[in-house]
Each structure stands twice: as C-alpha cells, then as structure tokens.
Short mmCIF file of C-alpha atoms and ligand atoms in Angstrom, two decimals:
data_model
loop_
_atom_site.label_atom_id
_atom_site.label_comp_id
_atom_site.label_asym_id
_atom_site.label_seq_id
_atom_site.Cartn_x
_atom_site.Cartn_y
_atom_site.Cartn_z
CA MET H 1 0.32 0.02 -0.10
CA GLU H 2 1.07 3.86 -0.63
CA PRO H 3 1.49 6.02 2.37
CA TYR H 4 -0.98 8.04 1.68
CA ASN H 5 1.56 11.29 2.46
CA GLU H 6 4.08 11.63 -0.09
CA THR H 7 6.32 13.86 2.83
CA PRO H 8 8.16 12.04 5.03
CA ALA H 9 6.45 11.92 8.46
CA GLY H 10 9.85 11.73 10.25
CA LYS H 11 11.20 8.32 11.91
CA TYR H 12 9.52 5.96 14.60
CA PHE H 13 11.04 3.89 17.20
CA THR H 14 8.57 1.45 18.76
CA LEU H 15 9.90 -0.76 21.75
CA THR H 16 8.14 -3.81 23.07
CA TYR H 17 7.45 -5.09 26.70
CA GLY H 18 6.18 -8.78 27.80
CA CYS H 19 4.73 -11.53 25.57
CA GLN H 20 3.92 -12.60 22.05
CA MET H 21 0.89 -11.13 21.42
CA ASN H 22 2.44 -7.60 22.16
CA GLU H 23 5.05 -8.54 19.16
CA SER H 24 2.57 -8.50 17.15
CA ASP H 25 0.87 -6.02 18.00
CA SER H 26 4.11 -3.89 17.52
CA GLU H 27 3.87 -5.33 14.07
CA ARG H 28 0.75 -3.42 13.42
CA ILE H 29 1.69 -0.67 15.21
CA ASN H 30 4.95 0.08 12.91
CA GLY H 31 2.57 -0.59 9.93
CA GLN H 32 0.17 1.99 10.36
CA LEU H 33 3.10 4.66 11.03
CA GLU H 34 4.52 3.40 8.13
CA GLU H 35 1.14 3.95 5.93
CA ILE H 36 1.53 7.53 7.19
CA GLY H 37 4.91 7.95 6.11
CA TYR H 38 7.30 7.27 9.09
CA GLN H 39 10.17 5.34 8.57
CA PRO H 40 11.89 3.02 11.42
CA ALA H 41 14.58 4.32 13.45
CA SER H 42 17.45 2.36 14.16
CA VAL H 43 18.10 4.15 17.37
CA MET H 44 15.59 5.25 19.69
CA GLU H 45 17.74 8.41 19.93
CA ASP H 46 16.94 9.01 16.26
CA ALA H 47 13.49 9.08 16.02
CA ASP H 48 11.04 11.63 15.81
CA ILE H 49 7.93 9.54 17.92
CA VAL H 50 8.57 7.18 20.21
CA ILE H 51 6.24 4.13 21.16
CA LEU H 52 6.61 2.12 24.28
CA ASN H 53 4.06 -1.44 23.70
CA THR H 54 3.69 -2.10 27.57
CA CYS H 55 3.15 -4.92 29.59
CA SER H 56 1.39 -5.30 33.32
CA ILE H 57 1.78 -9.03 33.58
CA ARG H 58 4.31 -8.96 36.58
CA GLN H 59 5.57 -5.87 38.77
CA ASN H 60 9.04 -6.15 37.38
CA ALA H 61 7.84 -5.62 33.30
CA GLU H 62 6.57 -2.11 34.55
CA GLU H 63 9.27 -0.90 36.22
CA LYS H 64 11.00 -1.85 32.90
CA VAL H 65 8.91 1.14 31.21
CA TYR H 66 9.02 3.57 34.15
CA GLY H 67 12.88 3.49 33.75
CA LYS H 68 12.26 3.93 29.60
CA ILE H 69 10.13 7.01 30.38
CA GLY H 70 12.46 8.62 32.34
CA GLU H 71 14.73 8.25 29.82
CA LEU H 72 12.77 9.88 26.67
CA LYS H 73 12.22 12.83 29.56
CA LYS H 74 16.33 13.66 28.92
CA LEU H 75 15.63 12.74 24.96
CA LYS H 76 12.80 15.32 24.66
CA GLN H 77 14.45 17.97 26.07
CA GLU H 78 16.62 17.91 23.39
CA LYS H 79 14.37 17.45 20.52
CA PRO H 80 10.52 19.41 21.90
CA HIS H 81 9.20 17.94 18.74
CA LEU H 82 9.45 14.47 19.93
CA LEU H 83 5.98 12.16 20.32
CA VAL H 84 6.09 9.98 22.91
CA GLY H 85 2.96 7.25 22.61
CA ILE H 86 2.33 4.48 25.76
CA THR H 87 0.18 1.74 23.97
CA GLY H 88 -0.37 -2.30 25.73
CA CYS H 89 -1.77 -3.31 28.81
CA MET H 90 0.05 -0.24 31.24
CA ALA H 91 -1.99 2.19 28.81
CA GLN H 92 -5.41 0.15 29.06
CA GLU H 93 -4.39 -0.14 33.29
CA ASN H 94 -3.34 3.48 33.81
CA LYS H 95 -5.20 5.46 31.31
CA GLY H 96 -4.85 9.12 31.99
CA ARG H 97 -2.48 8.44 34.80
CA LEU H 98 0.08 8.26 33.03
CA ILE H 99 -0.30 11.30 31.71
CA ALA H 100 -0.73 13.08 35.14
CA ARG H 101 2.46 11.29 36.45
CA MET H 102 4.39 11.66 33.39
CA PRO H 103 3.58 14.72 31.26
CA VAL H 104 6.58 13.66 29.03
CA ILE H 105 3.90 11.46 27.40
CA ASP H 106 1.81 12.45 24.77
CA PHE H 107 -0.54 9.47 23.99
CA VAL H 108 -1.93 6.51 25.84
CA LEU H 109 -3.25 4.58 23.41
CA GLY H 110 -5.56 1.00 24.58
CA PRO H 111 -4.59 -2.38 22.96
CA TYR H 112 -7.91 -1.71 21.16
CA HIS H 113 -6.83 1.82 19.60
CA ILE H 114 -4.13 0.89 17.32
CA HIS H 115 -6.60 1.69 14.40
CA ASP H 116 -6.77 5.22 15.94
CA LEU H 117 -3.11 6.12 16.09
CA LYS H 118 -3.10 7.06 12.11
CA ASP H 119 -5.25 9.70 13.58
CA VAL H 120 -3.72 10.89 16.59
CA VAL H 121 0.13 11.34 14.99
CA SER H 122 -0.80 13.03 12.02
CA GLY H 123 -4.74 14.14 12.21
CA GLU H 124 -6.14 17.34 13.55
CA LYS H 125 -5.52 15.70 17.24
CA LYS H 126 -1.30 16.07 16.65
CA GLY H 127 0.57 18.48 18.84
CA ARG H 128 -2.89 19.61 20.54
CA ALA H 129 -3.88 18.24 24.11
CA PRO H 130 -2.72 14.49 25.44
CA VAL H 131 -4.80 12.11 23.56
CA VAL H 132 -6.42 9.11 25.96
CA MET H 133 -8.07 6.76 24.25
CA THR H 134 -8.63 3.44 26.15
CA GLU H 135 -12.46 2.27 25.96
CA MET H 136 -12.38 -1.89 24.65
CA ASN H 137 -14.29 -2.28 21.63
CA PRO H 138 -14.06 -6.02 21.68
CA GLU H 139 -16.19 -5.93 17.70
CA ARG H 140 -12.97 -4.12 16.60
CA VAL H 141 -11.33 -7.19 16.61
CA SER H 142 -13.28 -8.29 13.31
CA ASP H 143 -11.06 -5.64 11.51
CA PHE H 144 -7.89 -6.88 12.59
CA SER H 145 -6.98 -7.80 9.43
CA GLU H 146 -7.55 -3.80 7.69
CA LEU H 147 -4.58 -3.41 10.24
CA LYS H 148 -1.81 -2.90 8.01
CA ALA H 149 1.28 -5.23 9.89
CA ALA H 150 4.76 -3.91 9.48
CA ARG H 151 5.94 -7.66 9.31
CA LYS H 152 9.76 -7.97 11.14
CA SER H 153 10.25 -11.20 9.19
CA HIS H 154 9.25 -12.28 5.81
CA VAL H 155 9.18 -16.47 6.52
CA PHE H 156 7.43 -16.64 10.10
CA ALA H 157 4.44 -14.37 11.20
CA TRP H 158 2.06 -13.83 14.41
CA VAL H 159 -1.20 -14.04 13.97
CA PRO H 160 -3.47 -13.11 16.50
CA ILE H 161 -6.61 -15.29 16.61
CA MET H 162 -8.43 -13.63 19.90
CA GLN H 163 -8.61 -10.73 21.89
CA GLY H 164 -8.72 -10.58 25.69
CA CYS H 165 -9.67 -13.43 28.62
CA ASN H 166 -12.45 -14.87 30.47
CA LYS H 167 -10.82 -17.08 32.56
CA PHE H 168 -10.35 -14.80 35.20
CA CYS H 169 -6.99 -16.47 37.26
CA THR H 170 -6.67 -14.93 40.42
CA TYR H 171 -3.53 -13.77 40.25
CA CYS H 172 -4.06 -12.86 36.14
CA ILE H 173 -4.68 -9.00 35.18
CA VAL H 174 -5.29 -10.18 31.53
CA PRO H 175 -9.09 -10.60 32.18
CA TYR H 176 -8.72 -6.37 33.02
CA VAL H 177 -6.44 -5.17 30.64
CA ARG H 178 -7.37 -7.11 27.89
CA GLY H 179 -10.99 -7.29 28.24
CA ARG H 180 -12.89 -9.95 27.72
CA GLN H 181 -12.59 -12.93 24.97
CA ALA H 182 -13.13 -12.18 21.25
CA SER H 183 -12.71 -14.25 18.06
CA ARG H 184 -11.89 -13.18 14.86
CA THR H 185 -13.89 -15.54 12.58
CA VAL H 186 -12.01 -18.86 10.64
CA GLN H 187 -13.42 -16.86 7.33
CA ASP H 188 -11.10 -13.41 8.63
CA ILE H 189 -7.98 -15.40 9.56
CA CYS H 190 -7.89 -17.82 7.05
CA GLY H 191 -8.04 -15.41 4.38
CA GLU H 192 -5.04 -13.59 6.53
CA VAL H 193 -3.01 -16.87 6.50
CA ARG H 194 -3.78 -17.22 2.70
CA ARG H 195 -2.22 -13.68 1.49
CA LEU H 196 0.98 -14.82 4.14
CA ALA H 197 1.51 -18.19 2.07
CA GLU H 198 1.09 -15.99 -1.68
CA GLU H 199 3.70 -13.59 -0.52
CA GLY H 200 6.01 -16.29 0.86
CA TYR H 201 5.58 -17.39 4.51
CA LYS H 202 6.14 -20.70 5.73
CA GLU H 203 5.56 -20.64 9.42
CA ILE H 204 2.70 -18.54 11.27
CA THR H 205 2.18 -19.03 14.92
CA LEU H 206 -1.62 -18.75 16.52
CA LEU H 207 -1.80 -15.90 19.02
CA GLY H 208 -4.80 -16.33 21.80
CA GLN H 209 -4.35 -15.91 26.03
CA ASN H 210 -6.05 -19.36 25.71
CA VAL H 211 -6.23 -20.41 22.08
CA ASN H 212 -7.98 -24.08 23.46
CA SER H 213 -10.82 -21.16 24.03
CA TYR H 214 -11.21 -20.00 20.48
CA GLY H 215 -14.33 -19.34 19.21
CA LEU H 216 -15.99 -19.97 22.12
CA ASP H 217 -17.73 -16.74 22.27
CA PHE H 218 -19.61 -17.30 18.45
CA ARG H 219 -21.83 -19.97 20.45
CA ASN H 220 -22.33 -21.94 17.09
CA GLY H 221 -19.90 -24.81 17.86
CA THR H 222 -16.98 -23.86 16.38
CA ASP H 223 -13.51 -24.25 17.74
CA PHE H 224 -10.09 -24.53 17.99
CA ALA H 225 -10.29 -27.66 16.26
CA ASP H 226 -12.10 -26.61 13.27
CA LEU H 227 -9.95 -23.84 13.17
CA ILE H 228 -7.08 -26.18 12.76
CA ASN H 229 -8.26 -28.12 10.36
CA SER H 230 -9.60 -25.19 8.33
CA LEU H 231 -6.00 -23.68 8.22
CA SER H 232 -4.04 -26.47 7.83
CA GLU H 233 -5.82 -26.89 3.78
CA ILE H 234 -3.62 -24.26 3.03
CA PRO H 235 -1.08 -24.71 0.82
CA GLY H 236 2.38 -22.66 1.08
CA ILE H 237 2.46 -23.02 4.79
CA GLU H 238 4.36 -25.73 6.01
CA ARG H 239 3.91 -24.83 10.15
CA ILE H 240 1.68 -23.76 12.32
CA ARG H 241 2.48 -22.99 15.80
CA TYR H 242 -0.09 -21.71 18.54
CA MET H 243 -0.19 -20.34 22.01
CA THR H 244 -0.73 -20.46 25.19
CA SER H 245 -3.20 -23.70 25.72
CA HIS H 246 -5.12 -23.77 28.63
CA PRO H 247 -5.41 -27.55 30.31
CA ARG H 248 -8.99 -26.67 31.43
CA ASP H 249 -10.38 -25.58 27.58
CA MET H 250 -8.09 -28.57 25.72
CA THR H 251 -10.20 -31.26 24.50
CA PHE H 252 -9.51 -34.48 23.29
CA ARG H 253 -10.82 -34.04 19.48
CA MET H 254 -8.75 -31.01 19.37
CA VAL H 255 -5.24 -32.93 20.42
CA ASP H 256 -6.85 -35.58 17.66
CA ALA H 257 -6.48 -32.34 14.99
CA MET H 258 -3.32 -31.17 15.76
CA ALA H 259 -2.05 -34.84 15.83
CA ALA H 260 -3.79 -35.30 12.36
CA SER H 261 -1.78 -32.08 10.78
CA PRO H 262 1.38 -32.86 9.64
CA LYS H 263 1.66 -28.63 10.14
CA VAL H 264 0.66 -28.57 13.36
CA VAL H 265 4.12 -28.16 15.36
CA ARG H 266 4.91 -31.26 17.68
CA HIS H 267 5.33 -28.48 20.72
CA MET H 268 2.55 -27.41 22.94
CA HIS H 269 3.02 -24.44 25.70
CA LEU H 270 0.99 -26.08 28.25
CA PRO H 271 1.39 -23.77 31.12
CA VAL H 272 0.20 -25.48 34.83
CA GLN H 273 1.29 -23.06 37.10
CA HIS H 274 1.44 -25.34 40.28
CA GLY H 275 1.62 -28.64 41.09
CA SER H 276 -0.60 -28.94 44.59
CA ASN H 277 -4.27 -29.10 44.07
CA GLU H 278 -5.28 -26.02 46.63
CA MET H 279 -3.04 -23.96 44.81
CA LEU H 280 -4.69 -24.79 41.76
CA ARG H 281 -8.48 -24.04 43.06
CA LYS H 282 -6.88 -20.85 44.64
CA MET H 283 -5.55 -19.66 41.31
CA ASN H 284 -9.25 -20.20 40.06
CA ARG H 285 -7.30 -22.70 37.38
CA GLY H 286 -10.52 -24.67 36.59
CA TYR H 287 -8.32 -27.87 36.47
CA THR H 288 -6.80 -30.88 38.98
CA ILE H 289 -3.34 -32.23 38.68
CA GLU H 290 -4.87 -35.73 38.15
CA ARG H 291 -6.94 -33.68 34.96
CA PHE H 292 -3.78 -31.91 33.83
CA PHE H 293 -1.73 -35.91 33.92
CA GLU H 294 -4.48 -37.14 31.79
CA LEU H 295 -4.33 -34.99 29.41
CA LEU H 296 -1.13 -34.95 29.35
CA GLU H 297 -0.70 -38.73 28.72
CA TYR H 298 -3.51 -38.10 25.96
CA VAL H 299 -1.26 -35.55 24.46
CA ARG H 300 2.14 -37.43 24.53
CA GLU H 301 -0.07 -40.73 23.54
CA LYS H 302 -1.06 -38.78 20.11
CA MET H 303 1.97 -37.25 19.32
CA PRO H 304 4.71 -38.85 20.70
CA ASP H 305 7.40 -36.56 19.18
CA ILE H 306 5.53 -33.46 21.30
CA ALA H 307 7.66 -31.39 23.53
CA VAL H 308 5.67 -29.68 25.85
CA THR H 309 6.51 -26.38 27.90
CA THR H 310 5.27 -25.02 30.91
CA ASP H 311 4.90 -21.46 32.96
CA ILE H 312 4.97 -22.17 36.43
CA ILE H 313 4.04 -19.41 39.27
CA THR H 314 5.93 -19.58 42.43
CA GLY H 315 5.11 -17.83 46.16
CA PHE H 316 1.51 -17.83 45.62
CA PRO H 317 -0.81 -16.31 49.04
CA GLY H 318 -1.01 -18.81 51.08
CA GLU H 319 2.03 -21.43 49.25
CA THR H 320 3.29 -23.85 52.38
CA GLU H 321 6.69 -25.51 51.76
CA ASN H 322 4.60 -28.74 51.50
CA MET H 323 3.19 -27.13 48.35
CA HIS H 324 6.25 -25.92 46.94
CA GLN H 325 7.38 -29.87 46.85
CA GLU H 326 5.14 -30.54 44.92
CA THR H 327 5.38 -28.27 42.65
CA LEU H 328 9.07 -29.38 42.05
CA SER H 329 7.60 -33.63 42.40
CA LEU H 330 5.09 -32.04 39.27
CA LEU H 331 8.16 -31.14 36.91
CA LYS H 332 10.08 -34.26 37.67
CA LYS H 333 6.95 -36.51 36.41
CA ALA H 334 5.87 -34.50 33.66
CA ARG H 335 9.88 -33.92 32.68
CA PHE H 336 8.65 -30.61 30.28
CA ASP H 337 11.07 -29.28 27.82
CA SER H 338 11.26 -26.37 29.23
CA ALA H 339 9.06 -24.49 32.11
CA TYR H 340 8.95 -20.67 32.52
CA THR H 341 9.13 -20.27 36.37
CA PHE H 342 7.87 -16.84 37.85
CA ILE H 343 7.78 -15.44 41.43
CA TYR H 344 4.43 -14.51 42.12
CA SER H 345 3.54 -10.74 41.68
CA PRO H 346 0.53 -9.15 43.01
CA ARG H 347 -1.25 -7.28 40.29
CA THR H 348 -3.85 -4.31 42.34
CA GLY H 349 -7.38 -4.99 41.40
CA THR H 350 -6.97 -8.96 41.17
CA PRO H 351 -8.46 -11.07 43.63
CA ALA H 352 -5.02 -12.43 44.47
CA ALA H 353 -3.97 -9.33 45.51
CA ARG H 354 -6.05 -9.01 48.44
CA MET H 355 -5.25 -12.48 49.50
CA THR H 356 -4.03 -11.74 53.74
CA ASP H 357 -1.30 -15.04 53.44
CA GLN H 358 0.90 -13.67 51.02
CA VAL H 359 4.74 -15.26 51.50
CA PRO H 360 7.51 -13.32 52.40
CA GLU H 361 9.99 -11.97 49.10
CA ASP H 362 13.14 -13.81 50.59
CA ILE H 363 10.87 -17.49 50.66
CA LYS H 364 9.61 -17.00 47.02
CA LYS H 365 13.15 -16.32 45.50
CA ARG H 366 14.58 -19.61 47.52
CA ARG H 367 11.87 -21.15 46.04
CA LEU H 368 12.36 -20.07 42.40
CA GLN H 369 15.88 -21.14 42.69
CA GLU H 370 15.16 -24.46 43.42
CA LEU H 371 12.41 -24.53 40.97
CA MET H 372 14.95 -23.51 38.06
CA ASN H 373 17.17 -25.93 38.86
CA THR H 374 15.27 -28.72 38.85
CA GLU H 375 13.74 -27.95 35.48
CA ASN H 376 17.29 -26.58 34.29
CA SER H 377 18.66 -30.38 34.64
CA ILE H 378 15.78 -32.09 33.43
CA SER H 379 15.51 -29.50 30.31
CA LEU H 380 19.51 -31.06 30.01
CA GLU H 381 18.77 -34.11 29.59
CA LEU H 382 16.17 -34.20 27.25
CA ASN H 383 18.22 -31.95 25.12
CA ARG H 384 20.78 -34.64 25.19
CA ALA H 385 18.94 -37.53 24.11
CA MET H 386 18.34 -35.71 20.69
CA GLU H 387 22.48 -35.37 19.88
CA GLY H 388 23.44 -37.20 17.74
CA HIS H 389 19.89 -37.12 15.68
CA THR H 390 18.94 -35.00 12.83
CA PHE H 391 15.77 -32.42 12.40
CA ARG H 392 14.13 -30.35 10.39
CA VAL H 393 14.67 -26.87 10.60
CA ILE H 394 13.76 -23.15 9.00
CA ALA H 395 16.96 -21.47 8.95
CA GLU H 396 15.54 -17.66 11.12
CA GLY H 397 19.29 -15.92 10.32
CA PRO H 398 22.85 -15.55 11.85
CA THR H 399 23.00 -15.73 15.68
CA LYS H 400 23.71 -12.41 17.48
CA ASN H 401 27.16 -12.55 17.77
CA ASP H 402 28.73 -14.08 14.92
CA PRO H 403 27.61 -14.31 11.75
CA GLU H 404 28.51 -17.03 10.69
CA HIS H 405 26.84 -19.14 12.97
CA TRP H 406 22.76 -19.27 11.75
CA PHE H 407 19.86 -20.83 14.02
CA GLY H 408 16.72 -22.74 13.44
CA ARG H 409 14.27 -23.91 15.35
CA THR H 410 13.04 -27.57 15.46
CA SER H 411 8.88 -28.26 15.02
CA GLY H 412 9.39 -28.69 18.18
CA ASN H 413 10.50 -25.19 18.95
CA LYS H 414 14.44 -26.05 19.99
CA MET H 415 16.45 -24.02 19.30
CA ILE H 416 19.80 -25.54 17.02
CA ILE H 417 22.64 -23.26 16.25
CA PHE H 418 24.96 -24.18 13.05
CA PRO H 419 27.69 -22.95 10.91
CA LYS H 420 26.51 -21.21 8.04
CA ASP H 421 26.55 -22.91 4.48
CA LYS H 422 27.24 -20.74 1.13
CA LYS H 423 23.93 -21.40 -0.09
CA LEU H 424 21.82 -21.17 3.11
CA GLU H 425 18.91 -18.31 3.00
CA VAL H 426 16.71 -16.94 5.56
CA GLY H 427 13.42 -19.26 5.86
CA MET H 428 14.86 -22.52 4.37
CA THR H 429 14.31 -25.85 5.09
CA VAL H 430 17.28 -27.83 6.31
CA SER H 431 18.38 -30.63 7.91
CA VAL H 432 20.75 -30.48 10.89
CA HIS H 433 22.45 -32.57 13.24
CA VAL H 434 22.87 -32.18 16.69
CA ASP H 435 26.24 -32.42 17.96
CA LYS H 436 25.77 -30.88 21.69
CA ALA H 437 23.31 -30.18 23.46
CA GLN H 438 22.64 -27.34 26.31
CA THR H 439 19.92 -26.31 29.15
CA TRP H 440 18.22 -24.04 26.30
CA ILE H 441 19.77 -24.74 22.81
CA LEU H 442 21.71 -27.03 20.47
CA LYS H 443 24.68 -27.23 18.74
CA GLY H 444 24.78 -28.82 15.04
CA THR H 445 25.66 -29.42 11.87
CA LEU H 446 23.98 -29.26 8.24
CA THR H 447 23.62 -32.48 6.65
CA GLU H 448 22.91 -31.45 3.25
N1 5AD W 1 2.61 -12.81 38.99
C1 5AD W 1 3.20 -13.91 38.61
N2 5AD W 1 3.38 -14.98 37.64
C2 5AD W 1 2.29 -14.47 36.15
N3 5AD W 1 1.50 -14.93 35.08
C3 5AD W 1 0.74 -14.07 35.00
N4 5AD W 1 0.10 -13.46 36.12
C4 5AD W 1 1.23 -12.98 37.07
C5 5AD W 1 1.50 -12.87 38.27
N5 5AD W 1 0.51 -12.03 38.68
C6 5AD W 1 2.61 -15.58 34.81
C7 5AD W 1 2.48 -17.06 33.88
C8 5AD W 1 1.34 -17.03 33.03
C9 5AD W 1 2.33 -15.65 32.26
C10 5AD W 1 2.50 -15.55 31.13
O1 5AD W 1 3.24 -15.00 33.24
O2 5AD W 1 2.81 -18.08 34.84
O3 5AD W 1 0.97 -18.37 32.09
FE1 SF4 W 2 -4.25 -14.35 32.70
FE2 SF4 W 2 -5.60 -17.52 33.40
FE3 SF4 W 2 -6.27 -15.81 31.12
FE4 SF4 W 2 -3.93 -17.16 31.14
S1 SF4 W 2 -5.94 -18.25 31.05
S2 SF4 W 2 -4.49 -14.57 30.44
S3 SF4 W 2 -3.14 -16.87 33.56
S4 SF4 W 2 -6.50 -14.95 33.46
#
C-alpha cells in the first residue's frame, strides 16, 4: 500500500515489552506509522516518535517501562518535537493517570486503539492536548485484518486469532486490561493466512491468551479444532504454531486435530502454574493435577515426539513448603522440555492481591531457585537425548554474536545453532545434525 502522505513524516522507534501478542501488536502499530510516511529509526535517539508497547503481567515488566520513560524525558528536552506514546497493557491499566504523572507522554492508546494511531499522530489531534483512548471495543477484533502490519520477518508471521480472556485466574491482570474474549472468524483468519502464504511465509504462530477457548464466544459450535482443520488445508504454509494452551479448555478432539495435521508443530506450551490442587483451586485454574496428567498423557500418546513446555508461579498466597514440594514433584514427573518460572507478583485489582497470606520475598526467591535448578537438569537431559539425531529446521538467520553461525527451530521449538553454509538463505528448510546439547540451545551441523 502507498503511504497516503507524500512528505516523509519522520522516523519511528517502537519498543515492545512482554508477550508475543505485544510483538504482534507492535507490527501492526509500525504498519500504521509506515502508512502515514514514517520510516523506522535504528536507535531511539534518532526517532521523531517513540512508542512503548507495554506489559503489566508482573511488577518488574512495569518498572522497565517507567525507567524508559525517564530516559525519554531527557531526550525530549533535547528534541521538543518528539512524540511519546504509550500503548499496550499499562496504557489500558493506568489510562490518563500515566500522563498526569509523566507529562512527557503525548498519548495513551489501549490495545483496542491501534486503529486510531494514524489519526492521533497525523490528524487534527496532532500537537493538541494529550490524547487518552482506552475504551474497550471487542467488536474491533473483526477489523484486525484491515490493520496493515509491518512484519519483521518474511518467513515467520504472528497471527492473532482472538483478544482478551474470560478465565479470571485470581493472580492475573489480563482479563482486566485486555477485556473479554473476542475471536476473529475462521474465514477472516484463513484469509490472512492465505495472503501470507502467497507472500511466501512458511510458518505462522496463532496467538491467543487461551487458544483452546477460541471460537466459543460465537456460540455456534466453532472451536480451535475447526480452525486447525481449516488452516491445515492452506498450501504453502509448512508449520502452524500456536500459543498459549489452557489445560481447562483443551479437548481430546483438539488434540486429535493437531495430531492429524502434518503442519501443526510438535510443540505445546501448556501452563500448569502449580503442582498443588489447593493452589490450583485458589488460582481459579479450573483443573486438578490428576486431570492435567490425564491430558498430558493423551497429548503424548497421540504425538509421541511432542515437546511440552509450561509456566509455573511460585509464592502464590498461602503456598506452604509442602505445596512447593508438590510443584517440584510435578516437574520431575511431567518432564517438561522447559518451564518458565515466575515469582508471584501481586497485581492491583486482582483477587489474589487481596489475599492475606502473602509469601515473604526471600522465601519466594529460594523456591524459584529450587524450581529452576530442578527444571534445568531435566531440560538438559531431554536435550541430550537429541544428540546424534537429525532434525528439520527452518533457517531463521544469523545468531546475534556471529554472522557465520545461524540458527533455526525444530518443530518442537528447540533452537539449534549451526555453521552457515554458502547456499543458506533465511526461510530454507534444512536438516541439522545435533552434536551438542545445552540447557536452552543445541549445537549442530548442516547435513545437506
Ligand atoms: N505473577 C507472576 N506470574 C504471573 N503470570 C501471570 N500473572 C502473574 C502474576 N501476577 C505468569 C503465568 C502466565 C505467564 C504468562 O505469566 O505463569 O502463564
Ligand atoms: Fe491470565 Fe488465566 Fe487468562 Fe492466562 S488464562 S491470560 S493466566 S486469566
């Protein structure tokens, strides 16, 4: 699409915090800016507009953003025309309070207002009083595909399939800042993926807070299995990734649909959060450990080579030493390929933040360390079992530190680093022999 403004508007710099949904939103934010003539800046100092696309999931995510706003205050003193915008979850959570506290900010747009960005920075609102737009418009999920995305890659693409979440886990701020679940239609999603395939994209990642409840808001029987079946038919797409799964809403029918599709990857991110049934109940997760294992066994039976990863929260209110031991046992029994472990962070407005039996910080830290130690040795063991075997990866590009070493991911989402070959190009599907395993990455060599 041609920019509708012939004169260059200047340069933009977008910083993204938090999850893949934000990565994806940032691509649409950048797409909007490019449509009105902005060009990407390589460093923040060169930009005429800086956008912080923020995350509220834990306190430390918010603190990083406040630190950055401090830097922007200095930058704006040198460059008074600089526009500063806050988008994403902190925008939604704090609304106009952000500008009141930090006048360096020119506009605050919640996740439902990427559509308004062009008007805010180029229309009659530009340079006027600070703009705050945080009304939730779930019906806007249906015009998502109209928002041009400036995608980072020409091979791998994020595809949001829904917004929001209805689960209200008691620790989680997402339902408050991202609103109620709203799914895009199968037709809309397939249309976008078909266009991506025509442009040469090979791998898509379907994004939703809880992909297993996809489509339930239509109340017409559509579910994630239907979406997978339809997407699997689209020629050109080699791999379909998806995240995040929820043990409460995943059905055997969905697992069957994944297993039947040669394109759906053999990786599942399935957050269990805790190993104690009492904790799961207080977290409002809606399943027991027994049910979780029933599901996990079914998943592994249908897809024996699948890599399963998880999220764990430690130090949730009321967590006793015994309950912590239950999580350690869960890790040993489930043998996840990796586990993202988080210290519980109270979020204002959530039920858990009001619970009285909060766990002291030093205990949380010690428990986190024990969880990480246990999981790291399991991850390493599972990766070592890959040594001596050959895997198909799609080449993603050079590693950060060494242009002669490239990396790619297996279907199970394991990263393999290997010496580059003359003919190698981004997006090529190649076979790599794993020579050496580490906890987080594998090292290998091309076999063709
Ligand atoms: N404190 C710590 N971790 C949290 N998560 C979500 N909310 C919180 C919180 N308040 C974790 C969960 C979720 C992941 C994305 O972040 O484990 O799966
Ligand atoms: Fe948060 Fe639970 Fe929804 Fe995940 S399922 S976004 S943890 S409320």
